[in-house]
């Protein structure tokens, strides 16, 4: 549409300005009431005045619409627009060529996949809050569970709560009752597959059976139908009444379930450490956090255990089965009629469709050395890998109190500069612990309580006794600082101590 408008515009410009009608020829100078060549009218007589009033005025000549300068300007604009149009066409042609090349490259790299295949994995991909759930946990990093494992632990807690309520009032616990209660508590779907996963993780938590003749008080379920019943295993002695499921037992069962989940993740973590170069082995009792490269949220799902299924009852679906079952119960005439009906309704059974074969997973290729490491000696690579493995091993076996001490060590260089500034501004040889902590809390960039600041100062005096000393005088503690010491040297010493304990 835009190209058509440009073409019409150029056609109008080429045709030139519209024709101007010729002006009326002026009358001769001798006629009465007519302007002369100099523009001064000749004096008319008294009779000619009446004729001038009655005569119509001549039409004023129209000015020319386009002058010579405007014609030159129009030609320049016309040429400029033509150049812009030509360049737009060239750019459009280049864009089409680039799109064609990109499509050919995509088809060449994935010849067997359709064009819509790259969009399908995005639809099935889990949301980010599930894929990176372990990275968003607050506090000190520890043995965090994957999102799906934590969701299963919450399902077990809800299921245990519902089962305890029904069991304590001696009511038969069925899966239908538990399912409705858990879904009301969690606002999530709860299926038999989740019950199978709970049985896999904690096999001694419940006993499952298929029973019937259980009143359901529902229209959709008959009393004669089989239902999955759940009974908590509490270790009751023989000959005694089933004990109550108390709150302490619920808490204990929940802790056992969480420990079993952590043990499963530890098995996958151990297999991951065995694939590293060099392989690592960490005792399970000393493991306090996962390896930095171990993606916790990609741990495979728990396979559900098999639950008891209702017994298969024989159902008569064809006339031949009815005839074989009731051969001795009907008269010969009825038997002949049933046999004729079986022959008429018999039809060749359709061949069963074979099950689709599982897709073969592409073999994983072993990791190769990147081109950036070519030319580096193998001994140097081994030393770097050993040092990195030692650092990661120390990080995975670090206790929470060691982690807190390391965090304090990382803050000490900046706190030392703040403390020296406080002493310089106060102009006193010694300050009480309360005054120094209050001044430093107000000057430090991050919020910190007075108790935490006091522990930092005590650690600073422990590491640098020649620079900062604590003096106990009656009920107060005084800080004394060596202002002549080199602050850069002190911060470098603190940084070395932090690196040494961090390894």
Tab-separated table of C-alpha atoms in Angstrom:
chain	number	residue	atom	x	y	z
A	1	UNK	CA	0.000	0.000	0.000
A	2	UNK	CA	2.811	2.402	0.884
A	3	UNK	CA	4.625	1.574	-2.363
A	4	UNK	CA	1.490	2.331	-4.355
A	5	UNK	CA	1.116	5.722	-2.672
A	6	UNK	CA	4.726	6.589	-3.468
A	7	UNK	CA	4.185	5.633	-7.126
A	8	UNK	CA	1.094	7.871	-7.382
A	9	UNK	CA	2.979	10.737	-5.804
A	10	UNK	CA	5.860	10.451	-8.274
A	11	UNK	CA	3.404	10.297	-11.215
A	12	UNK	CA	1.725	13.508	-10.105
A	13	UNK	CA	5.090	15.242	-9.736
A	14	UNK	CA	6.190	14.206	-13.254
A	15	UNK	CA	2.978	15.565	-14.871
A	16	UNK	CA	3.843	19.103	-13.704
A	17	UNK	CA	1.571	21.831	-12.295
A	18	UNK	CA	-2.043	22.050	-13.518
A	19	UNK	CA	-2.800	24.287	-16.483
A	20	UNK	CA	-3.699	27.878	-15.539
A	21	UNK	CA	-6.499	29.466	-17.643
A	22	UNK	CA	-5.300	32.515	-19.620
A	23	UNK	CA	-6.154	35.925	-18.173
A	24	UNK	CA	-8.431	38.277	-20.044
A	25	UNK	CA	-6.555	40.573	-22.408
A	26	UNK	CA	-6.445	44.133	-21.075
A	27	UNK	CA	-8.264	46.769	-23.100
A	28	UNK	CA	-6.421	49.490	-24.941
A	29	UNK	CA	-5.147	52.543	-23.157
A	30	UNK	CA	-7.417	54.915	-25.066
A	31	UNK	CA	-10.648	53.385	-23.859
A	32	UNK	CA	-12.382	55.223	-21.052
A	33	UNK	CA	-11.873	53.959	-17.494
A	34	UNK	CA	-8.920	51.704	-18.451
A	35	UNK	CA	-5.565	51.653	-16.706
A	36	UNK	CA	-2.571	52.784	-18.666
A	37	UNK	CA	0.778	51.164	-18.944
A	38	UNK	CA	2.142	53.206	-16.055
A	39	UNK	CA	-0.748	52.140	-13.836
A	40	UNK	CA	-2.476	55.610	-13.743
A	41	UNK	CA	-6.038	55.775	-14.992
A	42	UNK	CA	-7.017	58.284	-17.604
A	43	UNK	CA	-9.684	60.756	-16.587
A	44	UNK	CA	-12.995	59.450	-17.884
A	45	UNK	CA	-15.910	61.572	-18.846
A	46	UNK	CA	-19.280	61.715	-17.028
A	47	UNK	CA	-20.881	59.198	-19.415
A	48	UNK	CA	-18.034	56.748	-19.128
A	49	UNK	CA	-18.326	56.593	-15.310
A	50	UNK	CA	-21.701	54.919	-15.655
A	51	UNK	CA	-20.250	52.395	-18.116
A	52	UNK	CA	-17.368	51.610	-15.795
A	53	UNK	CA	-19.745	50.947	-12.914
A	54	UNK	CA	-21.923	48.675	-15.071
A	55	UNK	CA	-19.036	46.813	-16.770
A	56	UNK	CA	-17.887	43.590	-15.021
A	57	UNK	CA	-14.448	43.538	-13.459
A	58	UNK	CA	-11.867	41.458	-15.342
A	59	UNK	CA	-10.753	38.164	-13.770
A	60	UNK	CA	-7.542	38.491	-11.769
A	61	UNK	CA	-4.689	36.433	-13.169
A	62	UNK	CA	-3.824	33.360	-11.021
A	63	UNK	CA	-0.260	33.198	-9.813
A	64	UNK	CA	1.852	30.306	-11.030
A	65	UNK	CA	1.942	27.510	-8.488
A	66	UNK	CA	5.458	26.366	-9.179
A	67	UNK	CA	8.379	28.640	-9.828
A	68	UNK	CA	11.733	27.669	-11.160
A	69	UNK	CA	13.273	27.296	-7.694
A	70	UNK	CA	10.419	25.112	-6.556
A	71	UNK	CA	10.844	22.932	-9.658
A	72	UNK	CA	14.515	22.325	-8.757
A	73	UNK	CA	13.567	21.549	-5.157
A	74	UNK	CA	10.902	19.070	-6.274
A	75	UNK	CA	13.367	17.265	-8.513
A	76	UNK	CA	15.828	16.892	-5.581
A	77	UNK	CA	13.108	15.512	-3.283
A	78	UNK	CA	12.000	13.137	-6.030
A	79	UNK	CA	15.503	11.747	-6.509
A	80	UNK	CA	16.018	11.420	-2.756
A	81	UNK	CA	12.774	9.488	-2.298
A	82	UNK	CA	13.690	7.202	-5.171
A	83	UNK	CA	17.075	6.476	-3.546
A	84	UNK	CA	15.401	5.706	-0.192
A	85	UNK	CA	12.939	3.373	-1.865
A	86	UNK	CA	15.708	1.551	-3.697
A	87	UNK	CA	17.673	1.114	-0.450
A	88	UNK	CA	14.583	-0.203	1.347
A	89	UNK	CA	14.124	-2.787	-1.393
A	90	UNK	CA	17.754	-3.884	-1.081
A	91	UNK	CA	17.481	-4.222	2.699
A	92	UNK	CA	14.290	-6.270	2.317
A	93	UNK	CA	16.023	-8.585	-0.117
A	94	UNK	CA	18.961	-9.043	2.293
A	95	UNK	CA	16.603	-9.856	5.168
A	96	UNK	CA	14.896	-12.524	3.075
A	97	UNK	CA	18.270	-14.062	2.168
A	98	UNK	CA	19.363	-14.143	5.837
A	99	UNK	CA	16.081	-15.760	6.902
A	100	UNK	CA	16.475	-18.433	4.224
A	101	UNK	CA	20.047	-19.167	5.359
A	102	UNK	CA	18.987	-19.437	9.018
A	103	UNK	CA	16.193	-21.843	8.102
A	104	UNK	CA	18.595	-23.998	6.079
A	105	UNK	CA	21.087	-24.105	8.975
A	106	UNK	CA	18.355	-25.122	11.425
A	107	UNK	CA	17.156	-27.873	9.122
A	108	UNK	CA	20.703	-29.043	8.540
A	109	UNK	CA	21.516	-29.299	12.280
A	110	UNK	CA	18.205	-31.014	13.156
A	111	UNK	CA	17.017	-32.716	9.964
A	112	UNK	CA	14.707	-35.183	11.702
A	113	UNK	CA	12.951	-32.697	13.966
A	114	UNK	CA	10.009	-30.550	12.823
A	115	UNK	CA	10.086	-26.809	13.149
A	116	UNK	CA	7.845	-26.775	16.195
A	117	UNK	CA	10.000	-29.196	18.205
A	118	UNK	CA	12.092	-26.549	20.045
A	119	UNK	CA	8.907	-25.097	21.527
A	120	UNK	CA	7.695	-28.394	23.029
A	121	UNK	CA	10.320	-28.757	25.813
A	122	UNK	CA	9.510	-25.223	26.988
A	123	UNK	CA	5.912	-26.252	27.631
A	124	UNK	CA	6.927	-29.278	29.761
A	125	UNK	CA	9.711	-27.489	31.605
A	126	UNK	CA	9.070	-27.064	35.330
A	127	UNK	CA	8.829	-23.510	36.683
A	128	UNK	CA	11.955	-21.805	37.959
A	129	UNK	CA	10.861	-21.896	41.616
A	130	UNK	CA	10.923	-25.707	41.375
A	131	UNK	CA	14.080	-26.108	39.256
A	132	UNK	CA	16.151	-23.821	41.524
A	133	UNK	CA	14.357	-24.406	44.820
A	134	UNK	CA	17.509	-25.481	46.682
A	135	UNK	CA	19.330	-22.256	45.751
A	136	UNK	CA	16.589	-20.073	47.257
A	137	UNK	CA	16.671	-21.612	50.748
A	138	UNK	CA	17.348	-19.035	53.502
A	139	UNK	CA	20.144	-19.281	56.037
A	140	UNK	CA	23.425	-21.163	55.892
A	141	UNK	CA	23.552	-23.695	53.014
A	142	UNK	CA	22.981	-27.231	54.249
A	143	UNK	CA	21.491	-30.533	53.165
A	144	UNK	CA	18.527	-28.984	51.380
A	145	UNK	CA	15.973	-31.321	49.826
A	146	UNK	CA	14.618	-30.958	46.278
A	147	UNK	CA	11.256	-29.290	45.816
A	148	UNK	CA	9.494	-32.554	44.920
A	149	UNK	CA	10.928	-34.268	48.006
A	150	UNK	CA	9.795	-31.461	50.285
A	151	UNK	CA	6.354	-31.620	48.675
A	152	UNK	CA	6.239	-35.371	49.374
A	153	UNK	CA	7.274	-34.756	53.003
A	154	UNK	CA	4.422	-32.278	53.360
A	155	UNK	CA	2.029	-34.856	51.882
A	156	UNK	CA	3.210	-37.431	54.434
A	157	UNK	CA	2.671	-34.969	57.277
A	158	UNK	CA	-0.859	-34.197	56.086
A	159	UNK	CA	-1.627	-37.879	55.505
A	160	UNK	CA	-0.334	-38.806	58.971
A	161	UNK	CA	-2.517	-36.096	60.527
A	162	UNK	CA	-5.685	-37.354	58.797
A	163	UNK	CA	-4.882	-40.985	59.584
A	164	UNK	CA	-4.278	-40.164	63.264
A	165	UNK	CA	-7.661	-38.414	63.539
A	166	UNK	CA	-9.517	-41.368	61.996
A	167	UNK	CA	-7.473	-44.014	63.837
A	168	UNK	CA	-7.864	-42.420	67.267
A	169	UNK	CA	-11.659	-42.608	67.004
A	170	UNK	CA	-11.476	-46.260	65.846
A	171	UNK	CA	-12.768	-45.529	62.367
A	172	UNK	CA	-11.737	-47.539	59.332
A	173	UNK	CA	-9.241	-45.462	57.381
A	174	UNK	CA	-9.823	-45.640	53.620
A	175	UNK	CA	-7.899	-43.974	50.858
A	176	UNK	CA	-10.966	-41.996	49.762
A	177	UNK	CA	-11.202	-40.307	53.182
A	178	UNK	CA	-7.488	-39.604	53.366
A	179	UNK	CA	-7.391	-38.261	49.816
A	180	UNK	CA	-10.130	-35.725	50.476
A	181	UNK	CA	-8.551	-34.568	53.739
A	182	UNK	CA	-5.032	-34.180	52.294
A	183	UNK	CA	-6.319	-32.252	49.268
A	184	UNK	CA	-8.246	-29.909	51.552
A	185	UNK	CA	-5.110	-29.263	53.644
A	186	UNK	CA	-2.584	-28.828	50.837
A	187	UNK	CA	-4.778	-27.535	48.002
A	188	UNK	CA	-3.033	-30.089	45.754
A	189	UNK	CA	-3.952	-33.362	44.108
A	190	UNK	CA	-3.215	-36.504	46.132
A	191	UNK	CA	-3.257	-39.784	44.241
A	192	UNK	CA	-2.387	-43.416	44.891
A	193	UNK	CA	0.952	-42.782	43.214
A	194	UNK	CA	1.903	-40.442	46.071
A	195	UNK	CA	0.900	-43.120	48.593
A	196	UNK	CA	3.185	-45.551	46.750
A	197	UNK	CA	6.064	-43.059	46.984
A	198	UNK	CA	5.454	-42.693	50.725
A	199	UNK	CA	5.563	-46.469	51.081
A	200	UNK	CA	8.862	-46.556	49.169
A	201	UNK	CA	10.475	-43.966	51.433
A	202	UNK	CA	8.999	-45.225	54.724
A	203	UNK	CA	7.865	-48.854	54.218
A	204	UNK	CA	7.145	-49.493	57.931
A	205	UNK	CA	4.774	-46.561	58.365
A	206	UNK	CA	1.481	-48.122	57.201
A	207	UNK	CA	-0.138	-51.434	56.381
A	208	UNK	CA	-2.283	-51.418	53.239
A	209	UNK	CA	-5.096	-53.867	52.477
A	210	UNK	CA	-8.024	-54.244	50.080
A	211	UNK	CA	-11.277	-54.709	52.004
A	212	UNK	CA	-14.966	-54.502	51.259
A	213	UNK	CA	-18.265	-54.254	53.143
A	214	UNK	CA	-17.115	-50.898	54.498
A	215	UNK	CA	-19.864	-48.296	54.845
A	216	UNK	CA	-19.085	-45.323	52.646
A	217	UNK	CA	-22.301	-43.242	52.782
A	218	UNK	CA	-21.700	-42.258	49.151
A	219	UNK	CA	-23.802	-42.883	46.093
A	220	UNK	CA	-20.866	-43.549	43.752
A	221	UNK	CA	-19.260	-46.302	45.869
A	222	UNK	CA	-21.089	-49.523	46.723
A	223	UNK	CA	-20.635	-51.314	49.997
A	224	UNK	CA	-19.607	-54.479	48.173
A	225	UNK	CA	-16.773	-52.762	46.323
A	226	UNK	CA	-13.171	-53.229	47.409
A	227	UNK	CA	-11.483	-50.219	49.000
A	228	UNK	CA	-7.871	-49.514	49.931
A	229	UNK	CA	-7.586	-49.340	53.724
A	230	UNK	CA	-4.679	-47.789	55.616
A	231	UNK	CA	-3.546	-48.832	59.087
A	232	UNK	CA	-0.667	-47.081	60.913
A	233	UNK	CA	2.038	-49.385	62.266
A	234	UNK	CA	2.765	-48.347	65.853
A	235	UNK	CA	4.398	-51.516	67.195
A	236	UNK	CA	1.537	-52.558	69.446
A	237	UNK	CA	1.926	-55.761	71.389
A	238	UNK	CA	-0.193	-58.816	70.696
A	239	UNK	CA	-3.406	-59.086	72.689
A	240	UNK	CA	-3.640	-55.355	73.417
A	241	UNK	CA	-5.836	-52.673	72.039
A	242	UNK	CA	-4.308	-50.554	69.278
A	243	UNK	CA	-2.639	-47.538	70.924
A	244	UNK	CA	-3.452	-43.949	70.107
A	245	UNK	CA	-1.364	-42.011	67.588
A	246	UNK	CA	-0.092	-39.131	69.736
A	247	UNK	CA	1.541	-35.853	68.709
A	248	UNK	CA	5.010	-37.015	69.815
A	249	UNK	CA	4.692	-40.106	67.635
A	250	UNK	CA	3.597	-37.950	64.686
A	251	UNK	CA	6.692	-35.785	65.148
A	252	UNK	CA	8.947	-38.828	65.411
A	253	UNK	CA	7.494	-40.392	62.259
A	254	UNK	CA	7.919	-37.117	60.411
A	255	UNK	CA	11.599	-36.949	61.417
A	256	UNK	CA	12.180	-40.524	60.252
A	257	UNK	CA	10.569	-39.721	56.903
A	258	UNK	CA	12.794	-36.650	56.418
A	259	UNK	CA	15.892	-38.651	57.344
A	260	UNK	CA	14.990	-41.293	54.764
A	261	UNK	CA	14.590	-38.586	52.121
A	262	UNK	CA	18.005	-37.117	52.985
A	263	UNK	CA	19.537	-40.609	52.814
A	264	UNK	CA	18.150	-41.043	49.287
A	265	UNK	CA	19.630	-37.738	48.167
A	266	UNK	CA	22.955	-38.733	49.755
A	267	UNK	CA	23.051	-41.841	47.572
A	268	UNK	CA	22.697	-39.732	44.425
A	269	UNK	CA	25.277	-37.283	45.788
A	270	UNK	CA	27.717	-40.124	46.425
A	271	UNK	CA	27.279	-41.368	42.862
A	272	UNK	CA	27.896	-37.823	41.605
A	273	UNK	CA	31.134	-37.499	43.610
A	274	UNK	CA	32.381	-40.765	42.102
A	275	UNK	CA	32.084	-39.269	38.586
A	276	UNK	CA	34.315	-36.255	39.338
A	277	UNK	CA	37.913	-35.907	38.255
A	278	UNK	CA	39.508	-36.746	40.653
A	279	UNK	CA	36.789	-38.797	42.416
A	280	UNK	CA	35.819	-37.673	45.907
A	281	UNK	CA	34.568	-39.618	48.895
A	282	UNK	CA	32.990	-37.889	51.891
A	283	UNK	CA	31.848	-39.757	55.031
A	284	UNK	CA	28.086	-39.455	55.414
A	285	UNK	CA	28.325	-38.514	59.100
A	286	UNK	CA	30.596	-35.546	58.229
A	287	UNK	CA	28.621	-34.265	55.224
A	288	UNK	CA	27.009	-30.899	56.049
A	289	UNK	CA	26.253	-29.557	52.551
A	290	UNK	CA	26.111	-30.723	48.968
A	291	UNK	CA	28.842	-30.304	46.377
A	292	UNK	CA	28.622	-26.881	44.619
A	293	UNK	CA	28.214	-28.577	41.208
A	294	UNK	CA	25.579	-31.050	42.420
A	295	UNK	CA	22.149	-29.949	41.191
A	296	UNK	CA	19.836	-31.056	43.987
A	297	UNK	CA	16.622	-30.240	42.153
A	298	UNK	CA	17.496	-32.637	39.289
A	299	UNK	CA	17.464	-35.713	41.533
A	300	UNK	CA	15.155	-38.330	39.931
A	301	UNK	CA	11.684	-38.921	41.307
A	302	UNK	CA	10.945	-41.648	43.829
A	303	UNK	CA	9.533	-44.766	42.238
A	304	UNK	CA	6.141	-45.632	43.783
A	305	UNK	CA	5.798	-49.007	45.454
A	306	UNK	CA	3.057	-51.434	44.499
A	307	UNK	CA	-0.118	-51.180	46.555
A	308	UNK	CA	-2.588	-54.041	47.086
A	309	UNK	CA	-5.053	-54.294	44.210
A	310	UNK	CA	-8.623	-55.615	44.419
A	311	UNK	CA	-8.943	-59.283	43.394
A	312	UNK	CA	-9.849	-59.896	39.782
A	313	UNK	CA	-13.422	-61.155	39.553
A	314	UNK	CA	-14.460	-63.169	36.505
A	315	UNK	CA	-16.804	-61.237	34.223
A	316	UNK	CA	-18.860	-62.913	31.477
A	317	UNK	CA	-18.749	-60.743	28.385
A	318	UNK	CA	-19.538	-63.107	25.455
A	319	UNK	CA	-22.174	-65.722	24.747
A	320	UNK	CA	-19.570	-68.484	24.620
A	321	UNK	CA	-18.468	-67.735	28.187
A	322	UNK	CA	-22.087	-67.723	29.359
A	323	UNK	CA	-22.680	-71.050	27.578
A	324	UNK	CA	-19.601	-72.650	29.068
A	325	UNK	CA	-20.564	-71.414	32.545
A	326	UNK	CA	-24.230	-72.417	32.419
A	327	UNK	CA	-23.944	-75.591	30.356
A	328	UNK	CA	-25.268	-77.769	33.140
A	329	UNK	CA	-27.909	-75.292	34.281
A	330	UNK	CA	-30.039	-74.822	31.127
A	331	UNK	CA	-32.192	-77.105	29.022
A	332	UNK	CA	-30.880	-78.567	25.730
A	333	UNK	CA	-33.149	-76.279	23.745
A	334	UNK	CA	-31.781	-73.178	25.475
A	335	UNK	CA	-28.227	-74.496	25.074
A	336	UNK	CA	-28.792	-74.865	21.305
A	337	UNK	CA	-30.159	-71.304	21.043
A	338	UNK	CA	-27.138	-69.939	22.938
A	339	UNK	CA	-24.732	-71.874	20.699
A	340	UNK	CA	-26.399	-70.496	17.570
A	341	UNK	CA	-26.158	-66.969	18.985
A	342	UNK	CA	-22.485	-67.496	19.773
A	343	UNK	CA	-21.783	-68.598	16.210
A	344	UNK	CA	-23.605	-65.595	14.721
A	345	UNK	CA	-21.902	-63.038	16.950
A	346	UNK	CA	-18.433	-64.562	16.631
A	347	UNK	CA	-16.026	-62.271	14.817
A	348	UNK	CA	-12.291	-62.391	14.315
A	349	UNK	CA	-10.580	-60.517	17.039
A	350	UNK	CA	-8.624	-57.516	15.960
A	351	UNK	CA	-4.895	-57.912	16.254
A	352	UNK	CA	-3.475	-56.170	19.176
A	353	UNK	CA	-1.472	-53.105	18.398
A	354	UNK	CA	2.107	-53.536	19.463
A	355	UNK	CA	3.294	-51.277	22.225
A	356	UNK	CA	5.550	-48.512	21.024
A	357	UNK	CA	9.158	-49.184	21.719
A	358	UNK	CA	10.789	-46.829	24.202
A	359	UNK	CA	12.847	-44.105	22.662
A	360	UNK	CA	16.516	-44.841	22.730
A	361	UNK	CA	18.434	-42.294	24.690
A	362	UNK	CA	21.475	-40.952	22.899
A	363	UNK	CA	24.730	-42.198	24.401
A	364	UNK	CA	26.438	-39.665	26.534
A	365	UNK	CA	29.847	-38.728	25.264
A	366	UNK	CA	32.628	-38.430	27.843
A	367	UNK	CA	33.688	-34.889	28.607
A	368	UNK	CA	36.679	-33.779	26.606
A	369	UNK	CA	39.324	-31.276	27.494
A	370	UNK	CA	38.379	-27.863	26.212
A	371	UNK	CA	40.535	-26.112	23.690
A	372	UNK	CA	41.461	-23.503	26.327
A	373	UNK	CA	43.454	-26.152	28.297
A	374	UNK	CA	45.462	-27.366	25.316
A	375	UNK	CA	49.144	-26.890	25.904
A	376	UNK	CA	48.862	-26.882	29.719
A	377	UNK	CA	50.930	-29.527	31.447
A	378	UNK	CA	49.028	-32.464	32.895
A	379	UNK	CA	50.833	-32.191	36.223
A	380	UNK	CA	49.650	-28.617	36.693
A	381	UNK	CA	46.088	-29.635	35.895
A	382	UNK	CA	46.253	-32.464	38.420
A	383	UNK	CA	47.543	-30.107	41.139
A	384	UNK	CA	44.804	-27.576	40.456
A	385	UNK	CA	42.128	-30.268	40.500
A	386	UNK	CA	43.469	-31.757	43.730
A	387	UNK	CA	43.481	-28.338	45.396
A	388	UNK	CA	39.953	-27.616	44.210
A	389	UNK	CA	38.794	-31.024	45.452
A	390	UNK	CA	40.377	-30.346	48.840
A	391	UNK	CA	38.622	-26.985	49.057
A	392	UNK	CA	35.251	-28.505	48.121
A	393	UNK	CA	35.741	-31.343	50.623
A	394	UNK	CA	36.410	-28.829	53.405
A	395	UNK	CA	33.351	-26.853	52.348
A	396	UNK	CA	31.081	-29.944	52.365
A	397	UNK	CA	32.239	-31.079	55.842
A	398	UNK	CA	32.147	-27.667	57.526
A	399	UNK	CA	30.053	-27.385	60.692
A	400	UNK	CA	27.549	-24.546	61.280
A	401	UNK	CA	29.713	-22.988	64.006
A	402	UNK	CA	32.698	-23.076	61.659
A	403	UNK	CA	30.582	-21.396	58.997
A	404	UNK	CA	29.646	-18.591	61.411
A	405	UNK	CA	33.299	-18.101	62.374
A	406	UNK	CA	34.301	-17.909	58.714
A	407	UNK	CA	31.629	-15.278	58.052
A	408	UNK	CA	32.950	-13.201	60.942
A	409	UNK	CA	36.488	-13.510	59.607
A	410	UNK	CA	35.351	-12.157	56.246
A	411	UNK	CA	33.876	-9.073	57.945
A	412	UNK	CA	36.928	-8.318	60.119
A	413	UNK	CA	39.006	-6.315	57.561
A	414	UNK	CA	36.231	-3.780	57.097
A	415	UNK	CA	35.430	-3.727	60.811
A	416	UNK	CA	39.096	-2.995	61.576
A	417	UNK	CA	38.972	0.117	59.387
A	418	UNK	CA	35.716	1.221	61.030
A	419	UNK	CA	37.168	0.694	64.529
A	420	UNK	CA	40.246	2.767	63.751
A	421	UNK	CA	38.019	5.551	62.426
A	422	UNK	CA	35.984	5.446	65.655
A	423	UNK	CA	39.127	5.806	67.791
A	424	UNK	CA	40.407	8.681	65.638
A	425	UNK	CA	37.102	10.551	65.858
A	426	UNK	CA	36.731	10.032	69.624
A	427	UNK	CA	40.331	11.167	70.358
A	428	UNK	CA	40.625	8.893	73.367
A	429	UNK	CA	43.266	6.272	74.198
A	430	UNK	CA	40.612	3.746	75.317
A	431	UNK	CA	36.894	3.187	74.854
A	432	UNK	CA	34.416	1.034	76.685
A	433	UNK	CA	32.954	-1.961	74.898
A	434	UNK	CA	29.445	-0.486	74.917
A	435	UNK	CA	30.525	2.837	73.382
A	436	UNK	CA	32.715	1.173	70.750
A	437	UNK	CA	29.962	-1.284	69.738
A	438	UNK	CA	27.366	1.485	69.522
A	439	UNK	CA	29.624	3.650	67.316
A	440	UNK	CA	30.527	0.728	65.036
A	441	UNK	CA	26.923	-0.450	64.634
A	442	UNK	CA	26.038	3.044	63.444
A	443	UNK	CA	28.990	3.171	61.028
A	444	UNK	CA	28.889	-0.349	59.584
A	445	UNK	CA	27.168	-0.781	56.190
A	446	UNK	CA	25.067	-3.822	57.207
A	447	UNK	CA	22.642	-3.971	60.149
A	448	UNK	CA	24.073	-5.802	63.159
A	449	UNK	CA	23.094	-6.152	66.790
A	450	UNK	CA	25.282	-5.029	69.686
A	451	UNK	CA	25.884	-8.633	70.768
A	452	UNK	CA	27.119	-9.664	67.320
A	453	UNK	CA	29.396	-6.621	67.142
A	454	UNK	CA	30.878	-7.480	70.543
A	455	UNK	CA	31.649	-11.032	69.362
A	456	UNK	CA	33.353	-9.615	66.271
A	457	UNK	CA	35.531	-7.337	68.395
A	458	UNK	CA	36.492	-10.204	70.699
A	459	UNK	CA	37.528	-12.275	67.681
A	460	UNK	CA	39.494	-9.313	66.325
A	461	UNK	CA	41.350	-8.949	69.649
A	462	UNK	CA	42.035	-12.706	69.614
A	463	UNK	CA	43.590	-12.645	66.139
A	464	UNK	CA	45.456	-9.307	66.464
A	465	UNK	CA	46.484	-8.987	70.135
A	466	UNK	CA	49.359	-6.630	69.277
A	467	UNK	CA	46.928	-4.130	67.683
A	468	UNK	CA	43.742	-4.400	69.759
A	469	UNK	CA	43.704	-5.349	73.450
A	470	UNK	CA	40.846	-5.834	75.911
A	471	UNK	CA	41.186	-4.677	79.511
A	472	UNK	CA	38.735	-5.689	82.222
A	473	UNK	CA	38.294	-2.912	84.807
A	474	UNK	CA	35.715	-3.715	87.480
A	475	UNK	CA	32.438	-4.224	85.593
A	476	UNK	CA	33.464	-2.632	82.294
A	477	UNK	CA	35.629	-3.838	79.420
A	478	UNK	CA	37.887	-1.275	77.731
A	479	UNK	CA	39.378	-1.403	74.247
A	480	UNK	CA	42.852	-0.054	73.595
A	481	UNK	CA	44.098	0.422	70.033
A	482	UNK	CA	47.536	0.967	68.504
A	483	UNK	CA	46.905	3.894	66.135
A	484	UNK	CA	50.472	3.836	64.763
A	485	UNK	CA	50.111	0.375	63.202
A	486	UNK	CA	49.831	-0.003	59.438
A	487	UNK	CA	46.188	-0.625	58.640
A	488	UNK	CA	46.901	-2.124	55.194
A	489	UNK	CA	49.213	-4.734	56.736
A	490	UNK	CA	46.572	-5.605	59.345
A	491	UNK	CA	43.805	-6.092	56.761
A	492	UNK	CA	46.112	-8.266	54.648
A	493	UNK	CA	46.817	-10.466	57.698
A	494	UNK	CA	43.102	-10.831	58.387
A	495	UNK	CA	42.424	-11.751	54.752
A	496	UNK	CA	45.130	-14.454	54.873
A	497	UNK	CA	43.646	-15.902	58.059
A	498	UNK	CA	40.199	-16.011	56.468
A	499	UNK	CA	41.551	-17.794	53.372
A	500	UNK	CA	43.467	-20.265	55.526
A	501	UNK	CA	40.393	-21.246	57.528
A	502	UNK	CA	38.207	-21.282	54.432
A	503	UNK	CA	40.256	-24.033	52.776
